[in-house]
Amino acid sequence: MILFPAIDLKDGQCVRLKLGEMDDATVFNDDPAAQARSFQDQGFEWLHIVDLNGAFAGKPVNAPAVDAILAALTIPAQLGGGIRDMATIEAWLEKGIKRVILGTIAVRNPDLVREACRAFPGRIAVGIDAKGGRVAVEGWAETSELTAIELASRFEDAGVAAIIYTDIERDGVLKGLNLPATAELARSTTIPVIASGGLASIEDVRALLKPEYAMLAGAITGRALYDGRIDPAEALALLKAA
């Protein structure tokens, strides 16, 4: 079980959104590289990065901030947001991103996901962001007719390294992870599933260790870390002891 600290980038700064709304952003650090170093120094073994502007623009926007983060880190990082073609996937992997996360394109062009998985084994993840049970795309601005389970099933044999499942209605508002829905998705696929959206306290970390959620590969934490609601040492010790 891996706990991923999140760095969400908007206009070059580390922010957290509420419910995915770009105009409801709280700035937590204007130096993303320093924030990344801090997470690494706290003992985290992976970093989760999202280019929020990129997710809306459909192309990378916060590349300088991501470059600075990569220069500051020795731990692996996964990146999502605005990655919509093979050239962009390849460019990020060459720069040192360990795993790219494909979201909108997984709905719009699933063949590209399969092609990327063949070209870069183990380095392609799919981001499934759901609102009311339906998959949202274009930086969560649009909702499709697909369910999360339907989308995951499209990639069952594609070689996807992980699925990051986000419950949009919990993201950034500290309601707690939607573990039942995440576990339901995980049971429907052989692809490792990472929970995202709403992790609020050390109790959420403890909940991840319950037998019924043992199939999950990890969880992403954002606002609770920045707000000091979770002590990194305590959370990491819990997971290590499990």
CSV table of N, CA, C and O in Angstrom, one decimal, residues 123-230:
chain,number,residue,atom,x,y,z
A,123,ARG,N,4.6,1.8,-17.5
A,123,ARG,CA,4.8,3.3,-17.3
A,123,ARG,C,3.6,4.1,-17.6
A,123,ARG,O,3.6,5.3,-17.6
A,124,ILE,N,2.5,3.4,-17.9
A,124,ILE,CA,1.2,4.1,-18.3
A,124,ILE,C,0.1,3.8,-17.3
A,124,ILE,O,-0.2,2.6,-17.0
A,125,ALA,N,-0.4,4.8,-16.7
A,125,ALA,CA,-1.6,4.6,-15.8
A,125,ALA,C,-2.8,5.3,-16.4
A,125,ALA,O,-2.7,6.2,-17.3
A,126,VAL,N,-4.0,4.9,-16.0
A,126,VAL,CA,-5.2,5.5,-16.5
A,126,VAL,C,-5.9,6.2,-15.3
A,126,VAL,O,-6.0,5.6,-14.2
A,127,GLY,N,-6.2,7.4,-15.5
A,127,GLY,CA,-7.0,8.2,-14.4
A,127,GLY,C,-8.4,8.1,-14.7
A,127,GLY,O,-8.9,8.5,-15.8
A,128,ILE,N,-9.2,7.5,-13.8
A,128,ILE,CA,-10.6,7.5,-13.9
A,128,ILE,C,-11.2,8.4,-12.8
A,128,ILE,O,-11.1,8.1,-11.7
A,129,ASP,N,-11.8,9.5,-13.3
A,129,ASP,CA,-12.4,10.4,-12.4
A,129,ASP,C,-13.9,10.4,-12.5
A,129,ASP,O,-14.4,10.6,-13.6
A,130,ALA,N,-14.6,10.1,-11.4
A,130,ALA,CA,-16.1,9.9,-11.5
A,130,ALA,C,-16.9,10.9,-10.8
A,130,ALA,O,-16.5,11.3,-9.7
A,131,LYS,N,-18.0,11.2,-11.4
A,131,LYS,CA,-19.0,12.2,-10.7
A,131,LYS,C,-20.3,11.5,-10.9
A,131,LYS,O,-20.8,11.2,-12.0
A,132,GLY,N,-20.9,11.2,-9.7
A,132,GLY,CA,-22.2,10.5,-9.8
A,132,GLY,C,-22.1,9.2,-10.5
A,132,GLY,O,-23.1,8.7,-11.1
A,133,GLY,N,-21.0,8.5,-10.4
A,133,GLY,CA,-20.8,7.2,-11.0
A,133,GLY,C,-20.4,7.2,-12.4
A,133,GLY,O,-20.1,6.2,-13.0
A,134,ARG,N,-20.4,8.4,-13.0
A,134,ARG,CA,-20.0,8.6,-14.5
A,134,ARG,C,-18.6,9.2,-14.6
A,134,ARG,O,-18.3,10.1,-13.8
A,135,VAL,N,-17.9,8.8,-15.6
A,135,VAL,CA,-16.6,9.3,-15.9
A,135,VAL,C,-16.6,10.7,-16.4
A,135,VAL,O,-17.3,11.0,-17.4
A,136,ALA,N,-15.8,11.6,-15.8
A,136,ALA,CA,-15.7,13.0,-16.2
A,136,ALA,C,-14.3,13.2,-17.0
A,136,ALA,O,-13.3,12.5,-16.7
A,137,VAL,N,-14.4,14.1,-17.9
A,137,VAL,CA,-13.2,14.3,-18.8
A,137,VAL,C,-13.0,15.8,-18.9
A,137,VAL,O,-13.7,16.6,-18.4
A,138,GLU,N,-11.9,16.2,-19.6
A,138,GLU,CA,-11.6,17.6,-19.9
A,138,GLU,C,-11.4,18.4,-18.6
A,138,GLU,O,-12.1,19.5,-18.4
A,139,GLY,N,-10.6,17.9,-17.7
A,139,GLY,CA,-10.4,18.6,-16.4
A,139,GLY,C,-11.7,18.6,-15.6
A,139,GLY,O,-11.9,19.5,-14.8
A,140,TRP,N,-12.5,17.5,-15.8
A,140,TRP,CA,-13.7,17.3,-15.0
A,140,TRP,C,-14.9,18.3,-15.5
A,140,TRP,O,-15.9,18.4,-14.9
A,141,ALA,N,-14.6,19.0,-16.6
A,141,ALA,CA,-15.6,19.9,-17.1
A,141,ALA,C,-16.8,19.3,-17.8
A,141,ALA,O,-17.9,19.8,-17.9
A,142,GLU,N,-16.6,18.0,-18.3
A,142,GLU,CA,-17.6,17.3,-19.0
A,142,GLU,C,-17.8,15.9,-18.4
A,142,GLU,O,-16.8,15.3,-17.9
A,143,THR,N,-19.0,15.4,-18.4
A,143,THR,CA,-19.2,14.0,-17.9
A,143,THR,C,-19.7,13.2,-19.0
A,143,THR,O,-20.6,13.5,-19.8
A,144,SER,N,-19.1,12.0,-19.1
A,144,SER,CA,-19.4,11.0,-20.2
A,144,SER,C,-20.6,10.1,-19.7
A,144,SER,O,-21.0,10.2,-18.6
A,145,GLU,N,-21.0,9.2,-20.6
A,145,GLU,CA,-22.0,8.2,-20.2
A,145,GLU,C,-21.4,6.9,-19.6
A,145,GLU,O,-22.1,6.1,-19.2
A,146,LEU,N,-20.0,6.9,-19.7
A,146,LEU,CA,-19.3,5.7,-19.2
A,146,LEU,C,-19.3,5.6,-17.7
A,146,LEU,O,-19.1,6.6,-17.0
A,147,THR,N,-19.4,4.4,-17.1
A,147,THR,CA,-19.2,4.2,-15.7
A,147,THR,C,-17.7,3.8,-15.6
A,147,THR,O,-17.0,3.5,-16.5
A,148,ALA,N,-17.2,4.0,-14.3
A,148,ALA,CA,-15.8,3.7,-14.1
A,148,ALA,C,-15.4,2.2,-14.4
A,148,ALA,O,-14.4,1.9,-15.0
A,149,ILE,N,-16.3,1.3,-14.1
A,149,ILE,CA,-16.1,-0.1,-14.3
A,149,ILE,C,-16.1,-0.4,-15.8
A,149,ILE,O,-15.2,-1.2,-16.3
A,150,GLU,N,-17.0,0.3,-16.6
A,150,GLU,CA,-17.0,0.1,-18.0
A,150,GLU,C,-15.7,0.6,-18.6
A,150,GLU,O,-15.1,-0.1,-19.5
A,151,LEU,N,-15.2,1.7,-18.2
A,151,LEU,CA,-13.9,2.2,-18.7
A,151,LEU,C,-12.7,1.3,-18.4
A,151,LEU,O,-11.9,1.0,-19.2
A,152,ALA,N,-12.7,0.9,-17.1
A,152,ALA,CA,-11.6,0.0,-16.7
A,152,ALA,C,-11.6,-1.2,-17.5
A,152,ALA,O,-10.5,-1.7,-17.9
A,153,SER,N,-12.7,-1.8,-17.8
A,153,SER,CA,-12.8,-3.1,-18.6
A,153,SER,C,-12.2,-2.9,-20.0
A,153,SER,O,-11.7,-3.9,-20.5
A,154,ARG,N,-12.2,-1.7,-20.5
A,154,ARG,CA,-11.6,-1.5,-21.9
A,154,ARG,C,-10.1,-1.8,-21.9
A,154,ARG,O,-9.6,-2.1,-22.9
A,155,PHE,N,-9.5,-1.7,-20.7
A,155,PHE,CA,-8.0,-1.8,-20.7
A,155,PHE,C,-7.6,-3.0,-19.9
A,155,PHE,O,-6.4,-3.1,-19.6
A,156,GLU,N,-8.5,-4.0,-19.7
A,156,GLU,CA,-8.1,-5.1,-18.9
A,156,GLU,C,-6.9,-5.8,-19.4
A,156,GLU,O,-6.0,-6.2,-18.5
A,157,ASP,N,-6.7,-6.0,-20.7
A,157,ASP,CA,-5.5,-6.7,-21.2
A,157,ASP,C,-4.5,-5.8,-21.9
A,157,ASP,O,-3.7,-6.3,-22.7
A,158,ALA,N,-4.6,-4.5,-21.6
A,158,ALA,CA,-3.8,-3.6,-22.3
A,158,ALA,C,-2.4,-3.4,-21.7
A,158,ALA,O,-1.5,-2.9,-22.4
A,159,GLY,N,-2.2,-3.8,-20.5
A,159,GLY,CA,-0.9,-3.6,-19.8
A,159,GLY,C,-0.8,-2.3,-19.0
A,159,GLY,O,0.3,-1.8,-18.8
A,160,VAL,N,-2.0,-1.8,-18.6
A,160,VAL,CA,-2.0,-0.6,-17.8
A,160,VAL,C,-1.4,-0.9,-16.4
A,160,VAL,O,-1.7,-1.9,-15.8
A,161,ALA,N,-0.5,0.0,-16.0
A,161,ALA,CA,0.3,-0.2,-14.7
A,161,ALA,C,-0.6,0.0,-13.5
A,161,ALA,O,-0.5,-0.6,-12.5
A,162,ALA,N,-1.5,1.0,-13.6
A,162,ALA,CA,-2.4,1.3,-12.5
A,162,ALA,C,-3.6,2.1,-12.9
A,162,ALA,O,-3.5,2.8,-14.0
A,163,ILE,N,-4.7,2.1,-12.2
A,163,ILE,CA,-5.8,3.0,-12.4
A,163,ILE,C,-5.8,3.9,-11.1
A,163,ILE,O,-5.8,3.4,-10.0
A,164,ILE,N,-5.9,5.2,-11.4
A,164,ILE,CA,-6.1,6.1,-10.3
A,164,ILE,C,-7.6,6.5,-10.3
A,164,ILE,O,-8.0,7.2,-11.3
A,165,TYR,N,-8.3,6.1,-9.3
A,165,TYR,CA,-9.8,6.4,-9.2
A,165,TYR,C,-10.1,7.5,-8.3
A,165,TYR,O,-9.8,7.4,-7.1
A,166,THR,N,-10.6,8.6,-8.8
A,166,THR,CA,-11.0,9.8,-8.0
A,166,THR,C,-12.5,10.0,-8.0
A,166,THR,O,-13.1,10.0,-9.0
A,167,ASP,N,-13.0,10.1,-6.8
A,167,ASP,CA,-14.4,10.5,-6.6
A,167,ASP,C,-14.4,12.0,-6.5
A,167,ASP,O,-14.0,12.6,-5.5
A,168,ILE,N,-14.8,12.6,-7.6
A,168,ILE,CA,-14.8,14.1,-7.7
A,168,ILE,C,-15.6,14.8,-6.6
A,168,ILE,O,-15.2,15.8,-6.1
A,169,GLU,N,-16.7,14.2,-6.2
A,169,GLU,CA,-17.6,14.8,-5.2
A,169,GLU,C,-17.0,14.8,-3.8
A,169,GLU,O,-17.5,15.4,-2.9
A,170,ARG,N,-15.8,14.2,-3.7
A,170,ARG,CA,-15.1,14.2,-2.4
A,170,ARG,C,-13.8,14.9,-2.5
A,170,ARG,O,-13.2,15.2,-1.5
A,171,ASP,N,-13.3,15.2,-3.7
A,171,ASP,CA,-12.0,15.7,-3.9
A,171,ASP,C,-11.8,17.1,-3.3
A,171,ASP,O,-12.5,18.1,-3.6
A,172,GLY,N,-10.8,17.2,-2.4
A,172,GLY,CA,-10.5,18.5,-1.8
A,172,GLY,C,-11.4,19.0,-0.7
A,172,GLY,O,-11.3,20.1,-0.2
A,173,VAL,N,-12.4,18.2,-0.3
A,173,VAL,CA,-13.3,18.6,0.7
A,173,VAL,C,-13.3,17.8,2.0
A,173,VAL,O,-14.1,17.9,2.9
A,174,LEU,N,-12.3,16.9,2.1
A,174,LEU,CA,-12.0,16.1,3.3
A,174,LEU,C,-13.2,15.4,3.8
A,174,LEU,O,-13.4,15.3,5.0
A,175,LYS,N,-13.9,14.7,2.9
A,175,LYS,CA,-15.1,13.9,3.3
A,175,LYS,C,-14.7,12.5,3.6
A,175,LYS,O,-15.5,11.7,4.0
A,176,GLY,N,-13.5,12.1,3.3
A,176,GLY,CA,-13.0,10.7,3.4
A,176,GLY,C,-13.1,10.0,2.1
A,176,GLY,O,-13.9,10.4,1.2
A,177,LEU,N,-12.2,9.1,1.9
A,177,LEU,CA,-12.2,8.3,0.6
A,177,LEU,C,-13.5,7.6,0.4
A,177,LEU,O,-14.1,7.1,1.3
A,178,ASN,N,-13.9,7.4,-0.9
A,178,ASN,CA,-15.0,6.6,-1.2
A,178,ASN,C,-14.5,5.2,-1.4
A,178,ASN,O,-14.4,4.7,-2.5
A,179,LEU,N,-14.2,4.5,-0.3
A,179,LEU,CA,-13.6,3.2,-0.4
A,179,LEU,C,-14.5,2.1,-0.9
A,179,LEU,O,-14.0,1.2,-1.7
A,180,PRO,N,-15.8,2.1,-0.6
A,180,PRO,CA,-16.7,1.1,-1.2
A,180,PRO,C,-16.7,1.1,-2.7
A,180,PRO,O,-16.5,0.1,-3.4
A,181,ALA,N,-16.8,2.3,-3.3
A,181,ALA,CA,-16.8,2.4,-4.8
A,181,ALA,C,-15.4,2.0,-5.4
A,181,ALA,O,-15.3,1.4,-6.4
A,182,THR,N,-14.4,2.5,-4.7
A,182,THR,CA,-13.0,2.2,-5.2
A,182,THR,C,-12.8,0.7,-5.1
A,182,THR,O,-12.2,0.1,-6.1
A,183,ALA,N,-13.2,0.0,-4.0
A,183,ALA,CA,-13.0,-1.4,-3.9
A,183,ALA,C,-13.9,-2.2,-5.0
A,183,ALA,O,-13.4,-3.2,-5.5
A,184,GLU,N,-15.1,-1.7,-5.2
A,184,GLU,CA,-15.9,-2.3,-6.2
A,184,GLU,C,-15.2,-2.3,-7.6
A,184,GLU,O,-15.2,-3.3,-8.3
A,185,LEU,N,-14.6,-1.1,-7.9
A,185,LEU,CA,-13.8,-1.0,-9.2
A,185,LEU,C,-12.6,-2.0,-9.1
A,185,LEU,O,-12.4,-2.7,-10.1
A,186,ALA,N,-11.9,-2.1,-8.0
A,186,ALA,CA,-10.7,-2.9,-7.9
A,186,ALA,C,-11.1,-4.4,-8.1
A,186,ALA,O,-10.3,-5.2,-8.7
A,187,ARG,N,-12.3,-4.8,-7.6
A,187,ARG,CA,-12.7,-6.2,-7.7
A,187,ARG,C,-13.1,-6.5,-9.1
A,187,ARG,O,-13.1,-7.7,-9.5
A,188,SER,N,-13.4,-5.5,-9.9
A,188,SER,CA,-13.9,-5.7,-11.3
A,188,SER,C,-12.7,-5.9,-12.3
A,188,SER,O,-13.0,-6.2,-13.5
A,189,THR,N,-11.5,-5.6,-11.9
A,189,THR,CA,-10.4,-5.6,-12.8
A,189,THR,C,-9.1,-6.2,-12.2
A,189,THR,O,-9.0,-6.2,-10.9
A,190,THR,N,-8.2,-6.6,-13.0
A,190,THR,CA,-6.9,-7.1,-12.5
A,190,THR,C,-5.9,-6.0,-12.4
A,190,THR,O,-4.8,-6.2,-11.9
A,191,ILE,N,-6.2,-4.8,-12.9
A,191,ILE,CA,-5.3,-3.7,-12.9
A,191,ILE,C,-5.3,-3.1,-11.5
A,191,ILE,O,-6.3,-2.9,-10.8
A,192,PRO,N,-4.1,-2.9,-10.9
A,192,PRO,CA,-4.0,-2.3,-9.6
A,192,PRO,C,-4.7,-0.9,-9.5
A,192,PRO,O,-4.6,-0.1,-10.5
A,193,VAL,N,-5.5,-0.7,-8.5
A,193,VAL,CA,-6.3,0.5,-8.3
A,193,VAL,C,-5.8,1.3,-7.1
A,193,VAL,O,-5.5,0.8,-6.0
A,194,ILE,N,-5.6,2.6,-7.4
A,194,ILE,CA,-5.2,3.6,-6.4
A,194,ILE,C,-6.3,4.5,-6.1
A,194,ILE,O,-7.0,5.1,-7.0
A,195,ALA,N,-6.6,4.7,-4.8
A,195,ALA,CA,-7.8,5.5,-4.4
A,195,ALA,C,-7.4,7.0,-4.3
A,195,ALA,O,-6.3,7.3,-3.8
A,196,SER,N,-8.3,7.9,-4.7
A,196,SER,CA,-8.0,9.3,-4.7
A,196,SER,C,-9.3,10.1,-4.4
A,196,SER,O,-10.4,9.7,-4.8
A,197,GLY,N,-9.2,11.2,-3.7
A,197,GLY,CA,-10.3,12.1,-3.5
A,197,GLY,C,-10.9,12.0,-2.1
A,197,GLY,O,-11.6,11.1,-1.8
A,198,GLY,N,-10.5,12.9,-1.2
A,198,GLY,CA,-11.2,13.0,0.0
A,198,GLY,C,-10.5,12.5,1.3
A,198,GLY,O,-11.0,12.6,2.4
A,199,LEU,N,-9.3,11.9,1.1
A,199,LEU,CA,-8.6,11.4,2.3
A,199,LEU,C,-8.4,12.5,3.3
A,199,LEU,O,-7.9,13.6,3.0
A,200,ALA,N,-8.9,12.3,4.5
A,200,ALA,CA,-9.1,13.4,5.4
A,200,ALA,C,-8.3,13.3,6.7
A,200,ALA,O,-8.0,14.3,7.4
A,201,SER,N,-8.0,12.0,7.1
A,201,SER,CA,-7.4,11.8,8.5
A,201,SER,C,-6.7,10.5,8.6
A,201,SER,O,-6.7,9.7,7.6
A,202,ILE,N,-6.0,10.3,9.7
A,202,ILE,CA,-5.3,9.1,9.9
A,202,ILE,C,-6.3,7.9,9.9
A,202,ILE,O,-5.9,6.8,9.6
A,203,GLU,N,-7.6,8.2,10.3
A,203,GLU,CA,-8.6,7.1,10.3
A,203,GLU,C,-8.8,6.6,8.8
A,203,GLU,O,-9.1,5.4,8.7
A,204,ASP,N,-8.7,7.5,7.9
A,204,ASP,CA,-8.8,7.0,6.5
A,204,ASP,C,-7.7,6.1,6.1
A,204,ASP,O,-7.8,5.1,5.4
A,205,VAL,N,-6.5,6.4,6.6
A,205,VAL,CA,-5.3,5.5,6.4
A,205,VAL,C,-5.5,4.2,7.0
A,205,VAL,O,-5.3,3.1,6.4
A,206,ARG,N,-6.0,4.2,8.3
A,206,ARG,CA,-6.3,2.9,8.9
A,206,ARG,C,-7.4,2.1,8.2
A,206,ARG,O,-7.3,0.9,8.1
A,207,ALA,N,-8.4,2.8,7.6
A,207,ALA,CA,-9.4,2.1,6.9
A,207,ALA,C,-8.9,1.4,5.7
A,207,ALA,O,-9.3,0.3,5.3
A,208,LEU,N,-7.8,2.0,5.1
A,208,LEU,CA,-7.2,1.4,3.9
A,208,LEU,C,-6.6,0.0,4.2
A,208,LEU,O,-6.5,-0.9,3.3
A,209,LEU,N,-6.3,-0.2,5.5
A,209,LEU,CA,-5.7,-1.5,5.9
A,209,LEU,C,-6.7,-2.6,6.3
A,209,LEU,O,-6.3,-3.7,6.6
A,210,LYS,N,-8.0,-2.2,6.2
A,210,LYS,CA,-9.0,-3.3,6.5
A,210,LYS,C,-9.0,-4.3,5.4
A,210,LYS,O,-8.7,-4.1,4.3
A,211,PRO,N,-9.3,-5.6,5.8
A,211,PRO,CA,-9.2,-6.7,4.9
A,211,PRO,C,-10.0,-6.5,3.6
A,211,PRO,O,-9.5,-6.9,2.5
A,212,GLU,N,-11.1,-5.8,3.7
A,212,GLU,CA,-12.0,-5.6,2.5
A,212,GLU,C,-11.4,-4.6,1.5
A,212,GLU,O,-11.9,-4.5,0.4
A,213,TYR,N,-10.3,-3.9,1.9
A,213,TYR,CA,-9.7,-3.0,1.0
A,213,TYR,C,-8.3,-3.4,0.7
A,213,TYR,O,-7.5,-2.6,0.1
A,214,ALA,N,-7.9,-4.6,1.1
A,214,ALA,CA,-6.5,-5.0,0.9
A,214,ALA,C,-6.1,-5.1,-0.5
A,214,ALA,O,-4.9,-5.1,-0.8
A,215,MET,N,-7.1,-5.2,-1.5
A,215,MET,CA,-6.7,-5.3,-2.9
A,215,MET,C,-6.3,-3.9,-3.5
A,215,MET,O,-5.8,-3.9,-4.6
A,216,LEU,N,-6.5,-2.8,-2.8
A,216,LEU,CA,-6.1,-1.5,-3.3
A,216,LEU,C,-4.5,-1.4,-3.3
A,216,LEU,O,-3.9,-1.8,-2.3
A,217,ALA,N,-4.0,-0.7,-4.3
A,217,ALA,CA,-2.5,-0.6,-4.4
A,217,ALA,C,-2.0,0.6,-3.7
A,217,ALA,O,-0.8,0.8,-3.4
A,218,GLY,N,-2.9,1.6,-3.3
A,218,GLY,CA,-2.4,2.8,-2.7
A,218,GLY,C,-3.5,3.8,-2.6
A,218,GLY,O,-4.7,3.6,-3.0
A,219,ALA,N,-3.1,5.0,-2.1
A,219,ALA,CA,-4.1,6.1,-2.0
A,219,ALA,C,-3.3,7.4,-2.1
A,219,ALA,O,-2.1,7.5,-1.8
A,220,ILE,N,-4.0,8.4,-2.6
A,220,ILE,CA,-3.4,9.8,-2.8
A,220,ILE,C,-3.9,10.7,-1.7
A,220,ILE,O,-5.1,10.7,-1.4
A,221,THR,N,-3.0,11.5,-1.2
A,221,THR,CA,-3.4,12.4,-0.1
A,221,THR,C,-2.9,13.8,-0.5
A,221,THR,O,-1.8,14.0,-1.0
A,222,GLY,N,-3.8,14.8,-0.3
A,222,GLY,CA,-3.4,16.2,-0.7
A,222,GLY,C,-3.7,17.2,0.4
A,222,GLY,O,-2.9,17.4,1.3
A,223,ARG,N,-4.9,17.7,0.5
A,223,ARG,CA,-5.3,18.7,1.4
A,223,ARG,C,-5.0,18.3,2.9
A,223,ARG,O,-4.5,19.2,3.7
A,224,ALA,N,-5.3,17.1,3.2
A,224,ALA,CA,-5.1,16.7,4.6
A,224,ALA,C,-3.6,16.8,5.0
A,224,ALA,O,-3.3,17.1,6.2
A,225,LEU,N,-2.7,16.6,4.1
A,225,LEU,CA,-1.3,16.7,4.4
A,225,LEU,C,-0.9,18.2,4.5
A,225,LEU,O,-0.2,18.6,5.5
A,226,TYR,N,-1.4,19.0,3.6
A,226,TYR,CA,-1.1,20.4,3.6
A,226,TYR,C,-1.7,21.1,4.9
A,226,TYR,O,-1.1,22.1,5.4
A,227,ASP,N,-2.9,20.7,5.3
A,227,ASP,CA,-3.6,21.2,6.4
A,227,ASP,C,-3.0,20.7,7.8
A,227,ASP,O,-3.4,21.2,8.8
A,228,GLY,N,-2.2,19.7,7.7
A,228,GLY,CA,-1.6,19.1,8.9
A,228,GLY,C,-2.6,18.2,9.6
A,228,GLY,O,-2.4,17.9,10.8
A,229,ARG,N,-3.6,17.7,8.9
A,229,ARG,CA,-4.6,16.8,9.5
A,229,ARG,C,-4.0,15.4,9.6
A,229,ARG,O,-4.5,14.5,10.3
A,230,ILE,N,-3.0,15.1,8.8
A,230,ILE,CA,-2.3,13.8,8.8
A,230,ILE,C,-0.8,14.1,9.1
A,230,ILE,O,-0.2,14.9,8.5
